[in-house]
Coordinates of C-alpha atoms and ligand atoms in Angstrom, one line a residue:
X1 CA 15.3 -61.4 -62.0
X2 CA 16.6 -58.4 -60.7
X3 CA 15.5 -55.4 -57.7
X4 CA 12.8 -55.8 -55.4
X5 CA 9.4 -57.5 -55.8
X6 CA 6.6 -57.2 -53.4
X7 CA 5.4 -59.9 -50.9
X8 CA 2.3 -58.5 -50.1
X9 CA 3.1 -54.7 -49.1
X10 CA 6.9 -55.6 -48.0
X11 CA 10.0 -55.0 -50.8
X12 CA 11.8 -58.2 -50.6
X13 CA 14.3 -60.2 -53.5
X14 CA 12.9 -62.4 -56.1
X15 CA 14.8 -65.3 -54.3
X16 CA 13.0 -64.1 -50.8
X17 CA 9.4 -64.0 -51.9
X18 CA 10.0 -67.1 -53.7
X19 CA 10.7 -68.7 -50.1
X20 CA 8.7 -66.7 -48.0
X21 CA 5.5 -68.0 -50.5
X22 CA 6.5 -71.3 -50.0
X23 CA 6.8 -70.5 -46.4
X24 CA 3.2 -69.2 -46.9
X25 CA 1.6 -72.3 -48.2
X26 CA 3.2 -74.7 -46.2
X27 CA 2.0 -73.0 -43.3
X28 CA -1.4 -73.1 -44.6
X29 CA -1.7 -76.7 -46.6
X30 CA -3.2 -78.4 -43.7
X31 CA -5.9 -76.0 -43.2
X32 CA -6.5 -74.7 -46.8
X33 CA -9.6 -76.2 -47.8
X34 CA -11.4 -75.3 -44.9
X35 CA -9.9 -71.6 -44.3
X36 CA -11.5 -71.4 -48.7
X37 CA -14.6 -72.1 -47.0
X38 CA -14.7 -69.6 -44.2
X39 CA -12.8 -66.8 -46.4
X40 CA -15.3 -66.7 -49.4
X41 CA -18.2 -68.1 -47.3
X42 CA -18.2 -71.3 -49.6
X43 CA -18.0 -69.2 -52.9
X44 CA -14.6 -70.6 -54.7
X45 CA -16.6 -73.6 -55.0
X46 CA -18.8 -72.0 -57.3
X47 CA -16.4 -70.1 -58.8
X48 CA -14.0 -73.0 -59.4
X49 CA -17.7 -75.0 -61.4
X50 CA -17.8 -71.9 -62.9
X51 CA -14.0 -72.0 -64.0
X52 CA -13.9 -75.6 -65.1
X53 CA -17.2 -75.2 -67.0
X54 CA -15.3 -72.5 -69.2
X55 CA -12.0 -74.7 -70.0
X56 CA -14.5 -77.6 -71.0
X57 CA -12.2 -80.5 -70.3
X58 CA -12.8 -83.1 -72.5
X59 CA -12.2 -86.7 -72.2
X60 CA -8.8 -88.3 -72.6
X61 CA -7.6 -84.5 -73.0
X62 CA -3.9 -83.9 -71.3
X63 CA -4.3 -81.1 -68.9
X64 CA -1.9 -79.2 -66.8
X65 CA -3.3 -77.6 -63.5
X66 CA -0.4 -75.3 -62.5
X67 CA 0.1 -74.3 -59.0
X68 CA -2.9 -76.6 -58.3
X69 CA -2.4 -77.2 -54.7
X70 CA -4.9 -79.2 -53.1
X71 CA -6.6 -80.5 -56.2
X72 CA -9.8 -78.8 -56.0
X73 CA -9.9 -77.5 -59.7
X74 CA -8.0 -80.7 -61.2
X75 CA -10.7 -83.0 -59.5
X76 CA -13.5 -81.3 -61.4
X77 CA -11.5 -81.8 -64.1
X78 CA -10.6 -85.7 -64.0
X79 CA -14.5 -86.2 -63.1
X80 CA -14.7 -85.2 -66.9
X81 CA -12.2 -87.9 -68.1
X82 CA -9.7 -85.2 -69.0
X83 CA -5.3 -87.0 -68.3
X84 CA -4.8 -84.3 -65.7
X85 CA -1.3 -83.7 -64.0
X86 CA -1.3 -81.6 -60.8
X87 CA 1.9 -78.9 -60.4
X88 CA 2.7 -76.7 -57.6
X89 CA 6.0 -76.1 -56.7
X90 CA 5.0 -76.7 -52.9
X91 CA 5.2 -80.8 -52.0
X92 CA 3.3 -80.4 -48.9
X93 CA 0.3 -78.9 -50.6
X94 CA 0.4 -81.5 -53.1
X95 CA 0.8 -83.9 -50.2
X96 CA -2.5 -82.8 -48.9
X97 CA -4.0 -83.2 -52.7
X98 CA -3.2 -86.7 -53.1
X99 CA -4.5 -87.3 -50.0
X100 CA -7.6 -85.9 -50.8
X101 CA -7.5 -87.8 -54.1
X102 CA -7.3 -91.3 -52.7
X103 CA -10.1 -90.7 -50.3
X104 CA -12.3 -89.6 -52.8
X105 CA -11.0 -92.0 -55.1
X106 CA -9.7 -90.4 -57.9
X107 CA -6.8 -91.8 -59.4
X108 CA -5.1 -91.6 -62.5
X109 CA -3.7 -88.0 -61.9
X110 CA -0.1 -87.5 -62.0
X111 CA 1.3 -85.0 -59.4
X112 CA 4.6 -82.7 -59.7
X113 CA 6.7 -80.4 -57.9
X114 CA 7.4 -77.8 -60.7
X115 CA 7.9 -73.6 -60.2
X116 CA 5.5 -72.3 -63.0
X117 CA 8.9 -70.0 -63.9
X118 CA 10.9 -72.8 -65.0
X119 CA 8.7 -76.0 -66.1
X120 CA 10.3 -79.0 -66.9
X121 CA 7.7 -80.1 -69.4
X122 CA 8.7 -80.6 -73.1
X123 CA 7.6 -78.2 -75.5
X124 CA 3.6 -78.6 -76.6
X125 CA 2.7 -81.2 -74.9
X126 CA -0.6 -80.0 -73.4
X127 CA -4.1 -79.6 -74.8
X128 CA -4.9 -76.6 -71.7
X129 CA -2.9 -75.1 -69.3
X130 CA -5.1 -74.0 -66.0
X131 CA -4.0 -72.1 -62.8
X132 CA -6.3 -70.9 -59.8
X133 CA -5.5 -68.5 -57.6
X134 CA -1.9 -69.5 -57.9
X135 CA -0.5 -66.6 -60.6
X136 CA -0.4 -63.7 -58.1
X137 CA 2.1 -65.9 -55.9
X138 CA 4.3 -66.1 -58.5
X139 CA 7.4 -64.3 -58.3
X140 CA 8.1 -63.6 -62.7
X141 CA 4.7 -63.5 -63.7
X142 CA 5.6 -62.9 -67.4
X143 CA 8.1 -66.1 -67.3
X144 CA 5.1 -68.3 -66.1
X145 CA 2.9 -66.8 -69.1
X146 CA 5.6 -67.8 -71.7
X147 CA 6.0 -71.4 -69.9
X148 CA 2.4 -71.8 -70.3
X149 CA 2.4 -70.9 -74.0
X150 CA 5.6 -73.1 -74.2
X151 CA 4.0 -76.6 -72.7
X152 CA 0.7 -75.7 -74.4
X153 CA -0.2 -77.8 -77.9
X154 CA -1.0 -75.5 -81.5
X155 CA -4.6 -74.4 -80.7
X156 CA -4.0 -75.4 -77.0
X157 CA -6.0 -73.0 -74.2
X158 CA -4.9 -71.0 -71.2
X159 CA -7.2 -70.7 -68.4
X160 CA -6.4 -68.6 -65.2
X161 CA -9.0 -67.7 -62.8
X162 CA -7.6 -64.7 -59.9
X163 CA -8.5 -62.0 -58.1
X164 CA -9.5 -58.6 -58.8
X165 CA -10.4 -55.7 -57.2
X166 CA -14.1 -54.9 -58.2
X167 CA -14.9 -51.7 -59.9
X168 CA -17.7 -51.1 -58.3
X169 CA -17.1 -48.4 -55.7
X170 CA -18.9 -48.7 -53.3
X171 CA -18.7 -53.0 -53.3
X172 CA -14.8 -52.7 -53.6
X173 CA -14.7 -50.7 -50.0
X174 CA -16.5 -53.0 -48.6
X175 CA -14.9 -55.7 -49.8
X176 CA -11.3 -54.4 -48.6
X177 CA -12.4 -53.2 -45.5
X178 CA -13.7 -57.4 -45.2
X179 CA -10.4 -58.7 -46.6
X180 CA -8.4 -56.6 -44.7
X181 CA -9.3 -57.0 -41.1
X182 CA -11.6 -60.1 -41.0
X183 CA -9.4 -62.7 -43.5
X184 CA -6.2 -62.2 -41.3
X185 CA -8.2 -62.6 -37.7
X186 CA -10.1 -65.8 -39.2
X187 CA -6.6 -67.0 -40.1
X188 CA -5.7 -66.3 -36.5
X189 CA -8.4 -68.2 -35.1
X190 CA -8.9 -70.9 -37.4
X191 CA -4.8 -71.6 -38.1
X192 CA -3.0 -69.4 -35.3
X193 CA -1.2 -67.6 -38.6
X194 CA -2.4 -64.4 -38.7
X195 CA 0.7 -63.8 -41.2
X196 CA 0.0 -66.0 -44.1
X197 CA -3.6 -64.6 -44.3
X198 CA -2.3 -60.9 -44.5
X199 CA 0.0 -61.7 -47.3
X200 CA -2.8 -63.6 -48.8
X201 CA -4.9 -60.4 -48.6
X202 CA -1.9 -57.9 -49.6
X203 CA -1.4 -60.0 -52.8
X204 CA -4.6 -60.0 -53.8
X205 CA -4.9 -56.2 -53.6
X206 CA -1.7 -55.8 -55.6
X207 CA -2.1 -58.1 -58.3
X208 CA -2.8 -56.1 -61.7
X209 CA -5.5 -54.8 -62.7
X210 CA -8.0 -57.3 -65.5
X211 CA -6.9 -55.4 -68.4
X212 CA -3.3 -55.0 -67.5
X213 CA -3.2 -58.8 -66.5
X214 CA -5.2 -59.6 -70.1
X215 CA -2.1 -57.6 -71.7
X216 CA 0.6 -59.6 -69.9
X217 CA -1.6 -62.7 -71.5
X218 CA -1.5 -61.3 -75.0
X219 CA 2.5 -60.1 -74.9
X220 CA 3.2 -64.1 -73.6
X221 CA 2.4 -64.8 -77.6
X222 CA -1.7 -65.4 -76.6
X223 CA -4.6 -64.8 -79.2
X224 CA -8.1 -63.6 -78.4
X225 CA -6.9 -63.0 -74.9
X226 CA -10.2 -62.6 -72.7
X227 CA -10.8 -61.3 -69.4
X228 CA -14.1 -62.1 -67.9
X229 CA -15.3 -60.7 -64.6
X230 CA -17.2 -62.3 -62.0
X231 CA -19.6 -61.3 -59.2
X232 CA -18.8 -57.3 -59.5
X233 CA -15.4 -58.0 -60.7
X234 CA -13.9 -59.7 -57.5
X235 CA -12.3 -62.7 -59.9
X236 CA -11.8 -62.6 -63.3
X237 CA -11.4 -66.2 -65.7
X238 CA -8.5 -65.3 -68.2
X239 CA -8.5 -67.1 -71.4
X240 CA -6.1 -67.2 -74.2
X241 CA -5.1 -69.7 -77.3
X242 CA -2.1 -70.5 -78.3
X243 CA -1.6 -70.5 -81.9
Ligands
LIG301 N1 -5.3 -73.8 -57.4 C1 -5.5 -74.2 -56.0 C2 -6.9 -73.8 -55.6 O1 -7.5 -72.9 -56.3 O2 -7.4 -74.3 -54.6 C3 -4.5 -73.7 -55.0 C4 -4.4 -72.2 -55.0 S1 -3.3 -71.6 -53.7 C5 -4.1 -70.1 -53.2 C6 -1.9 -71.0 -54.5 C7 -0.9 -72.1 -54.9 O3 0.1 -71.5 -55.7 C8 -0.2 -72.7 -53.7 O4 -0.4 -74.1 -53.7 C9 1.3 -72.3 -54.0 O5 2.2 -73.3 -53.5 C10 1.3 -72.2 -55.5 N2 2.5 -71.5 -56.0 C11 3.0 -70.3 -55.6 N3 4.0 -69.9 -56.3 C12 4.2 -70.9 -57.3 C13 5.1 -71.1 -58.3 N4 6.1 -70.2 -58.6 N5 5.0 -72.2 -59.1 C14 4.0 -73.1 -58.8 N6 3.1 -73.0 -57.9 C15 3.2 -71.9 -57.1

């Protein structure tokens, strides 16, 4: 990639963000699943049911949860029987997941430092391809979209659940005026990082629009790519099949 990209509201290099979001969620691992809590007041969890309801994992099923972090959504997953292996191309977030795992005692997930960008899956080897609140952090959102496609079986789904500001007026002021000055202040209290949460914030605001996102989805080679909003439009689920 070429030019600037943005890191939140900054212009920075591809290379640059790509560190400065590592940077990010290493900062944060520790303390991520609780600062989830506190940001959407217990909400992702329902949102993330909500999520793995619509990808339907089904037993014995290979499933690869991209930038999954701290396992939250592959762990719903794996309670349905589905072979699920856990990517993120940050090891300490993936540290904290299979810690997690082992004391809830889940095992049988595989776990891999990969960048979405460049996967180092073979070709069609996947039944679904999920990611959570990971696809705005990416630096080449197009090149993830084609290496999901890529890894993803004839007839295989794509599942991405993000952000998105609501289009309803009035909620979406509110919403940013929340976002904006209480995320980064909880961050400061909670984490001392004050930083991390205002990019976290800044991303969200400037990650496309649904319909502009659900293009990106169809141009990756996607059918029937879907877009489906969520309490006022705040998250959307993507979903698209690879044929
Ligand atoms: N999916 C998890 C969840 O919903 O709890 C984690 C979401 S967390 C907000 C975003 C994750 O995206 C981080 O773990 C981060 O390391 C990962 N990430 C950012 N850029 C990435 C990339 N290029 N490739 C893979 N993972 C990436």
């Amino acid at each position: 990639m070429t030019g600037q990209v943005n890191f939140g509201d900054e212009l920075v290099s591809p290379e640059e963000k790509t560190r400065r979001v590592g940077a990010v969620f290493s900062s944060v691992a520790r303390r991520y699943d609780i600062m989830n809590d506190l940001m959407s007041g217990g909400m992702h969890r329902l949102w993330k049911d909500r999520f793995v309801n619509r990808v339907k994992p089904r037993s014995g099923e290979r499933i690869l949860d991209m930038a999954g972090g701290t396992g939250d959504v592959a762990f719903r997953m794996a309670k349905r029987g589905a072979d699920v292996t856990v990517s993120d191309i940050n090891a300490d977030m993936l540290e904290v997941g299979k810690e997690r795992a082992r004391a809830r005692g889940l095992t049988g997930l595989a776990w891999k430092v990969e960048n979405a960008e460049t996967l180092s899956f073979a070709d069609a080897g996947f039944d679904a391809y999920t990611i959570v609140f990971g696809i705005r952090n990416v630096t080449d959102i197009p090149s993830a979209l084609r290496e999901a496609h890529r890894v993803l079986k004839r007839g295989g789904r794509f599942f991405c659940m993000e952000f998105s500001s609501s289009d309803w007026p009035g909620f979406s002021n509110l919403y940013d005026a929340w976002a904006s000055n209480m995320i980064p202040r909880i961050g400061k209290a909670i984490a001392n990082d004050e930083e991390s949460y205002r990019y976290l914030v800044e991303s969200i605001r400037r990650f496309p629009r649904p319909n502009a996102f659900r293009q990106m989805v169809a141009d990756a080679g996607f059918v029937r790519a879907n877009a489906e909003p969520m309490l006022g439009g705040l998250v959307t689920i993507h979903s698209g099949w690879k044929i």
